[in-house]
Amino acid sequence: MDKTLYLISRNSLLYCKEFSNSLSMNRLYSSFLRLRLAFFFVLSLWVPFLVQETYAAFTLDCATVVGIPPSECRILKSLYEYTSGHSWNNNANWWANSDPSTWYGITLSGWHVSEIRLFQNTLTLTLLPDFSFSWLTQLVTLDLGNNRITGEIPQNLVSWMSTLQRLNIEGNLFTWNIPPWLFQGLTNLRYLYFENNGLSGEIPATLFSSLSRLENLSFWGNAFSGAIPETLFSGLTSLRELSFFEN
């Protein structure tokens, strides 16, 4: 009898251990499943962004772009690459298809880029000495205001763009002297917004000499030094509004 009870107790104990082990394995398996589900959920959130960046990185090919000359496409490509286009607030359709007229901030007229409007879009760029928009021969509006463009302004950034009517590069992070012939050849420019850029040094007397059609000039909030040249505004015969304070 005692031996029988001993065997029953021993078997019961073994059963309880097996049952406990089974429960532990079930809990581990359930935890594994939950971790696996969480991993795939997080992965599903990141995959679209990874795909978009990978796509943009490997498809910046002007040979596939239609509707504009290759020279203009190369300017847009440089703008996107140099300003970390994948990190813009809005880069809808850029390099996602071959039609630049669908790209955020880009307007075409005929077979040319007529407007670039990327105001406050987290463009991050240190300007290179040879960077220029001058190949955009039919550009009417260039708006890169309130971004993070830094460095020395290239002499030929916008010079000789005779179709340009509106230029906005306000609220960036320039810290260098302004080139004396920066606005040379902008014979149709009407609106110029260059305020709050941290520009320093003396104001070149020739700076506005080509801007006979300019109507609105905003240059406040910089850090110019020296006296204002007497002839600085003499060629601005169409000027209606001038903001030049806090300099």
mmCIF file of C-alpha atoms in Angstrom:
data_model
loop_
_atom_site.group_PDB
_atom_site.id
_atom_site.type_symbol
_atom_site.label_atom_id
_atom_site.label_comp_id
_atom_site.label_asym_id
_atom_site.label_seq_id
_atom_site.Cartn_x
_atom_site.Cartn_y
_atom_site.Cartn_z
ATOM 1 C CA MET A 1 0.000 0.000 0.000
ATOM 2 C CA ASP A 2 2.770 2.425 0.954
ATOM 3 C CA LYS A 3 4.637 1.482 -2.193
ATOM 4 C CA THR A 4 1.525 2.124 -4.306
ATOM 5 C CA LEU A 5 0.991 5.558 -2.735
ATOM 6 C CA TYR A 6 4.625 6.370 -3.328
ATOM 7 C CA LEU A 7 4.331 5.488 -7.022
ATOM 8 C CA ILE A 8 1.143 7.544 -7.373
ATOM 9 C CA SER A 9 2.739 10.568 -5.692
ATOM 10 C CA ARG A 10 5.857 10.222 -7.778
ATOM 11 C CA ASN A 11 3.871 9.999 -11.004
ATOM 12 C CA SER A 12 1.762 12.984 -10.002
ATOM 13 C CA LEU A 13 4.882 15.026 -9.353
ATOM 14 C CA LEU A 14 6.320 14.078 -12.715
ATOM 15 C CA TYR A 15 3.049 15.000 -14.401
ATOM 16 C CA CYS A 16 3.013 18.383 -12.672
ATOM 17 C CA LYS A 17 6.573 19.051 -13.800
ATOM 18 C CA GLU A 18 5.722 18.121 -17.361
ATOM 19 C CA PHE A 19 2.593 20.279 -17.231
ATOM 20 C CA SER A 20 4.625 23.202 -15.841
ATOM 21 C CA ASN A 21 7.231 22.794 -18.560
ATOM 22 C CA SER A 22 4.489 22.689 -21.153
ATOM 23 C CA LEU A 23 3.032 25.948 -19.812
ATOM 24 C CA SER A 24 6.474 27.598 -19.890
ATOM 25 C CA MET A 25 7.004 26.539 -23.483
ATOM 26 C CA ASN A 26 3.569 27.870 -24.425
ATOM 27 C CA ARG A 27 4.335 31.195 -22.780
ATOM 28 C CA LEU A 28 7.686 31.406 -24.578
ATOM 29 C CA TYR A 29 6.058 30.575 -27.882
ATOM 30 C CA SER A 30 3.336 33.184 -27.315
ATOM 31 C CA SER A 31 5.960 35.796 -26.466
ATOM 32 C CA PHE A 32 7.900 34.881 -29.598
ATOM 33 C CA LEU A 33 4.760 35.272 -31.719
ATOM 34 C CA ARG A 34 4.037 38.683 -30.195
ATOM 35 C CA LEU A 35 7.605 39.855 -30.839
ATOM 36 C CA ARG A 36 7.422 38.569 -34.393
ATOM 37 C CA LEU A 37 4.152 40.395 -35.028
ATOM 38 C CA ALA A 38 5.576 43.611 -33.543
ATOM 39 C CA PHE A 39 8.685 43.313 -35.745
ATOM 40 C CA PHE A 40 6.668 42.906 -38.940
ATOM 41 C CA PHE A 41 4.373 45.782 -37.935
ATOM 42 C CA VAL A 42 7.332 48.156 -37.453
ATOM 43 C CA LEU A 43 8.889 46.889 -40.677
ATOM 44 C CA SER A 44 5.673 47.605 -42.571
ATOM 45 C CA LEU A 45 5.841 51.235 -41.416
ATOM 46 C CA TRP A 46 9.448 51.723 -42.538
ATOM 47 C CA VAL A 47 9.469 49.844 -45.819
ATOM 48 C CA PRO A 48 7.692 52.593 -47.854
ATOM 49 C CA PHE A 49 10.276 55.168 -46.749
ATOM 50 C CA LEU A 50 13.187 52.821 -47.428
ATOM 51 C CA VAL A 51 11.805 51.992 -50.853
ATOM 52 C CA GLN A 52 11.277 55.678 -51.676
ATOM 53 C CA GLU A 53 14.846 56.625 -50.696
ATOM 54 C CA THR A 54 16.325 53.621 -52.516
ATOM 55 C CA TYR A 55 14.242 54.380 -55.595
ATOM 56 C CA ALA A 56 15.296 58.033 -55.612
ATOM 57 C CA ALA A 57 18.934 57.112 -55.064
ATOM 58 C CA PHE A 58 19.095 54.763 -58.040
ATOM 59 C CA THR A 59 16.748 56.392 -60.560
ATOM 60 C CA LEU A 60 18.029 59.973 -60.872
ATOM 61 C CA ASP A 61 18.469 59.540 -64.591
ATOM 62 C CA CYS A 62 17.632 62.419 -66.933
ATOM 63 C CA ALA A 63 17.514 59.967 -69.849
ATOM 64 C CA THR A 64 14.105 58.831 -68.583
ATOM 65 C CA VAL A 65 12.699 62.343 -67.991
ATOM 66 C CA VAL A 66 10.425 63.820 -70.652
ATOM 67 C CA GLY A 67 9.012 67.291 -71.303
ATOM 68 C CA ILE A 68 12.121 69.419 -70.637
ATOM 69 C CA PRO A 69 15.597 69.716 -72.201
ATOM 70 C CA PRO A 70 18.356 67.536 -70.672
ATOM 71 C CA SER A 71 20.217 70.667 -69.545
ATOM 72 C CA GLU A 72 17.242 71.753 -67.428
ATOM 73 C CA CYS A 73 16.774 68.249 -66.066
ATOM 74 C CA ARG A 74 20.378 68.247 -64.886
ATOM 75 C CA ILE A 75 19.750 71.457 -62.917
ATOM 76 C CA LEU A 76 16.745 69.883 -61.177
ATOM 77 C CA LYS A 77 18.743 66.739 -60.517
ATOM 78 C CA SER A 78 21.574 68.767 -58.948
ATOM 79 C CA LEU A 79 19.091 70.745 -56.868
ATOM 80 C CA TYR A 80 17.504 67.535 -55.562
ATOM 81 C CA GLU A 81 20.821 65.822 -54.845
ATOM 82 C CA TYR A 82 22.618 68.818 -53.327
ATOM 83 C CA THR A 83 19.713 69.745 -51.040
ATOM 84 C CA SER A 84 18.988 66.218 -49.722
ATOM 85 C CA GLY A 85 15.726 65.959 -51.631
ATOM 86 C CA HIS A 86 14.759 62.716 -49.917
ATOM 87 C CA SER A 87 14.523 64.724 -46.657
ATOM 88 C CA TRP A 88 12.363 67.610 -47.935
ATOM 89 C CA ASN A 89 9.060 68.282 -46.213
ATOM 90 C CA ASN A 90 7.406 67.589 -49.537
ATOM 91 C CA ASN A 91 9.116 65.836 -52.436
ATOM 92 C CA ALA A 92 5.982 64.392 -53.999
ATOM 93 C CA ASN A 93 6.618 62.709 -57.361
ATOM 94 C CA TRP A 94 10.240 63.852 -57.649
ATOM 95 C CA TRP A 95 11.886 61.076 -59.692
ATOM 96 C CA ALA A 96 8.894 58.840 -59.000
ATOM 97 C CA ASN A 97 7.805 59.388 -62.590
ATOM 98 C CA SER A 98 9.271 60.869 -65.770
ATOM 99 C CA ASP A 99 7.037 63.970 -65.966
ATOM 100 C CA PRO A 100 8.509 66.985 -64.079
ATOM 101 C CA SER A 101 5.194 68.852 -64.317
ATOM 102 C CA THR A 102 3.897 66.498 -61.608
ATOM 103 C CA TRP A 103 6.836 67.108 -59.268
ATOM 104 C CA TYR A 104 6.057 69.188 -56.187
ATOM 105 C CA GLY A 105 6.986 72.850 -56.673
ATOM 106 C CA ILE A 106 7.740 72.581 -60.395
ATOM 107 C CA THR A 107 5.717 74.284 -63.140
ATOM 108 C CA LEU A 108 6.373 73.863 -66.839
ATOM 109 C CA SER A 109 5.547 76.184 -69.692
ATOM 110 C CA GLY A 110 5.851 74.531 -73.052
ATOM 111 C CA TRP A 111 9.002 72.441 -72.915
ATOM 112 C CA HIS A 112 10.727 74.431 -70.184
ATOM 113 C CA VAL A 113 10.747 74.857 -66.412
ATOM 114 C CA SER A 114 8.987 78.139 -65.661
ATOM 115 C CA GLU A 115 8.609 78.018 -61.854
ATOM 116 C CA ILE A 116 10.444 76.481 -58.906
ATOM 117 C CA ARG A 117 8.523 77.031 -55.680
ATOM 118 C CA LEU A 118 10.130 75.224 -52.734
ATOM 119 C CA PHE A 119 9.479 77.767 -49.995
ATOM 120 C CA GLN A 120 10.050 76.470 -46.442
ATOM 121 C CA ASN A 121 10.670 72.904 -47.589
ATOM 122 C CA THR A 122 13.791 72.028 -45.508
ATOM 123 C CA LEU A 123 16.225 72.271 -48.397
ATOM 124 C CA THR A 124 19.689 71.824 -46.885
ATOM 125 C CA LEU A 125 22.531 73.019 -49.070
ATOM 126 C CA THR A 126 26.006 74.486 -48.859
ATOM 127 C CA LEU A 127 26.336 76.337 -52.149
ATOM 128 C CA LEU A 128 29.125 75.241 -54.465
ATOM 129 C CA PRO A 129 31.124 77.960 -56.290
ATOM 130 C CA ASP A 130 29.891 76.857 -59.718
ATOM 131 C CA PHE A 131 26.243 76.188 -58.851
ATOM 132 C CA SER A 132 23.910 78.117 -61.169
ATOM 133 C CA PHE A 133 20.299 78.164 -62.319
ATOM 134 C CA SER A 134 21.215 79.957 -65.539
ATOM 135 C CA TRP A 135 20.519 76.899 -67.709
ATOM 136 C CA LEU A 136 16.828 77.319 -66.884
ATOM 137 C CA THR A 137 16.371 79.707 -69.780
ATOM 138 C CA GLN A 138 12.622 80.232 -69.356
ATOM 139 C CA LEU A 139 12.422 80.415 -65.560
ATOM 140 C CA VAL A 140 10.020 83.084 -64.316
ATOM 141 C CA THR A 141 9.839 82.313 -60.582
ATOM 142 C CA LEU A 142 12.503 80.975 -58.229
ATOM 143 C CA ASP A 143 11.396 80.658 -54.601
ATOM 144 C CA LEU A 144 13.799 78.984 -52.175
ATOM 145 C CA GLY A 145 12.887 81.134 -49.175
ATOM 146 C CA ASN A 146 13.065 79.961 -45.549
ATOM 147 C CA ASN A 147 15.248 76.922 -46.074
ATOM 148 C CA ARG A 148 18.756 76.009 -44.875
ATOM 149 C CA ILE A 149 20.947 77.228 -47.718
ATOM 150 C CA THR A 150 24.377 78.243 -46.477
ATOM 151 C CA GLY A 151 27.785 79.273 -47.747
ATOM 152 C CA GLU A 152 29.100 81.858 -50.157
ATOM 153 C CA ILE A 153 26.696 82.971 -52.889
ATOM 154 C CA PRO A 154 28.089 82.025 -56.330
ATOM 155 C CA GLN A 155 28.585 84.957 -58.710
ATOM 156 C CA ASN A 156 26.558 83.196 -61.416
ATOM 157 C CA LEU A 157 23.778 81.789 -59.251
ATOM 158 C CA VAL A 158 21.043 83.632 -61.184
ATOM 159 C CA SER A 159 22.889 86.116 -63.399
ATOM 160 C CA TRP A 160 21.770 86.677 -67.002
ATOM 161 C CA MET A 161 18.408 84.972 -66.445
ATOM 162 C CA SER A 162 16.496 87.514 -68.494
ATOM 163 C CA THR A 163 13.108 85.783 -68.077
ATOM 164 C CA LEU A 164 13.229 85.752 -64.270
ATOM 165 C CA GLN A 165 10.551 87.974 -62.698
ATOM 166 C CA ARG A 166 10.358 86.801 -59.072
ATOM 167 C CA LEU A 167 13.332 85.791 -56.907
ATOM 168 C CA ASN A 168 12.927 84.815 -53.269
ATOM 169 C CA ILE A 169 15.921 83.563 -51.271
ATOM 170 C CA GLU A 170 14.918 85.123 -47.941
ATOM 171 C CA GLY A 171 15.473 83.500 -44.564
ATOM 172 C CA ASN A 172 18.470 81.311 -45.313
ATOM 173 C CA LEU A 173 21.884 81.135 -43.640
ATOM 174 C CA PHE A 174 24.316 83.046 -45.845
ATOM 175 C CA THR A 175 27.254 84.531 -43.978
ATOM 176 C CA TRP A 176 29.372 85.933 -46.803
ATOM 177 C CA ASN A 177 29.680 89.138 -48.780
ATOM 178 C CA ILE A 178 27.290 89.527 -51.671
ATOM 179 C CA PRO A 179 28.866 89.333 -55.168
ATOM 180 C CA PRO A 180 28.760 92.721 -56.969
ATOM 181 C CA TRP A 181 27.273 91.285 -60.180
ATOM 182 C CA LEU A 182 24.891 88.751 -58.628
ATOM 183 C CA PHE A 183 21.823 90.272 -60.325
ATOM 184 C CA GLN A 184 23.511 91.141 -63.592
ATOM 185 C CA GLY A 185 21.296 90.645 -66.624
ATOM 186 C CA LEU A 186 18.024 90.186 -64.686
ATOM 187 C CA THR A 187 16.349 92.741 -66.921
ATOM 188 C CA ASN A 188 12.791 91.526 -66.238
ATOM 189 C CA LEU A 189 13.040 90.981 -62.488
ATOM 190 C CA ARG A 190 10.145 92.634 -60.633
ATOM 191 C CA TYR A 191 10.164 91.115 -57.143
ATOM 192 C CA LEU A 192 13.351 90.508 -55.149
ATOM 193 C CA TYR A 193 13.246 89.116 -51.594
ATOM 194 C CA PHE A 194 16.675 88.726 -50.020
ATOM 195 C CA GLU A 195 15.988 89.645 -46.409
ATOM 196 C CA ASN A 196 17.162 88.008 -43.192
ATOM 197 C CA ASN A 197 20.084 86.122 -44.727
ATOM 198 C CA GLY A 198 23.017 87.136 -42.547
ATOM 199 C CA LEU A 199 24.838 88.801 -45.446
ATOM 200 C CA SER A 200 27.753 90.966 -44.424
ATOM 201 C CA GLY A 201 30.342 93.354 -45.822
ATOM 202 C CA GLU A 202 29.843 96.466 -47.906
ATOM 203 C CA ILE A 203 27.028 96.753 -50.415
ATOM 204 C CA PRO A 204 28.389 96.835 -53.980
ATOM 205 C CA ALA A 205 27.385 99.989 -55.849
ATOM 206 C CA THR A 206 26.587 97.936 -58.964
ATOM 207 C CA LEU A 207 24.337 95.439 -57.190
ATOM 208 C CA PHE A 208 21.014 96.670 -58.637
ATOM 209 C CA SER A 209 22.263 98.308 -61.822
ATOM 210 C CA SER A 210 20.425 95.877 -64.154
ATOM 211 C CA LEU A 211 17.075 95.955 -62.351
ATOM 212 C CA SER A 212 15.261 98.763 -64.157
ATOM 213 C CA ARG A 213 11.911 96.901 -63.942
ATOM 214 C CA LEU A 214 12.146 95.996 -60.276
ATOM 215 C CA GLU A 215 9.003 96.977 -58.345
ATOM 216 C CA ASN A 216 9.516 95.376 -54.912
ATOM 217 C CA LEU A 217 12.884 95.140 -53.142
ATOM 218 C CA SER A 218 13.267 93.594 -49.684
ATOM 219 C CA PHE A 219 16.789 93.466 -48.246
ATOM 220 C CA TRP A 220 16.208 94.023 -44.540
ATOM 221 C CA GLY A 221 17.681 91.987 -41.668
ATOM 222 C CA ASN A 222 21.213 91.494 -42.950
ATOM 223 C CA ALA A 223 24.528 92.682 -41.490
ATOM 224 C CA PHE A 224 25.969 95.037 -44.090
ATOM 225 C CA SER A 225 28.676 97.494 -43.078
ATOM 226 C CA GLY A 226 29.825 100.838 -44.429
ATOM 227 C CA ALA A 227 27.871 103.566 -46.143
ATOM 228 C CA ILE A 228 25.165 102.949 -48.729
ATOM 229 C CA PRO A 229 26.555 103.905 -52.158
ATOM 230 C CA GLU A 230 24.874 106.997 -53.591
ATOM 231 C CA THR A 231 24.177 105.268 -56.899
ATOM 232 C CA LEU A 232 22.851 102.022 -55.389
ATOM 233 C CA PHE A 233 19.187 102.727 -56.207
ATOM 234 C CA SER A 234 19.646 105.095 -59.139
ATOM 235 C CA GLY A 235 18.714 102.517 -61.773
ATOM 236 C CA LEU A 236 15.554 101.324 -60.011
ATOM 237 C CA THR A 237 13.194 103.497 -62.024
ATOM 238 C CA SER A 238 10.157 101.230 -61.528
ATOM 239 C CA LEU A 239 10.571 100.696 -57.771
ATOM 240 C CA ARG A 240 7.396 100.965 -55.679
ATOM 241 C CA GLU A 241 8.315 99.322 -52.378
ATOM 242 C CA LEU A 242 11.672 99.202 -50.574
ATOM 243 C CA SER A 243 12.582 97.468 -47.280
ATOM 244 C CA PHE A 244 16.162 98.042 -46.220
ATOM 245 C CA PHE A 245 16.020 98.430 -42.446
ATOM 246 C CA GLU A 246 18.011 96.527 -39.739
ATOM 247 C CA ASN A 247 21.207 96.545 -41.736
#
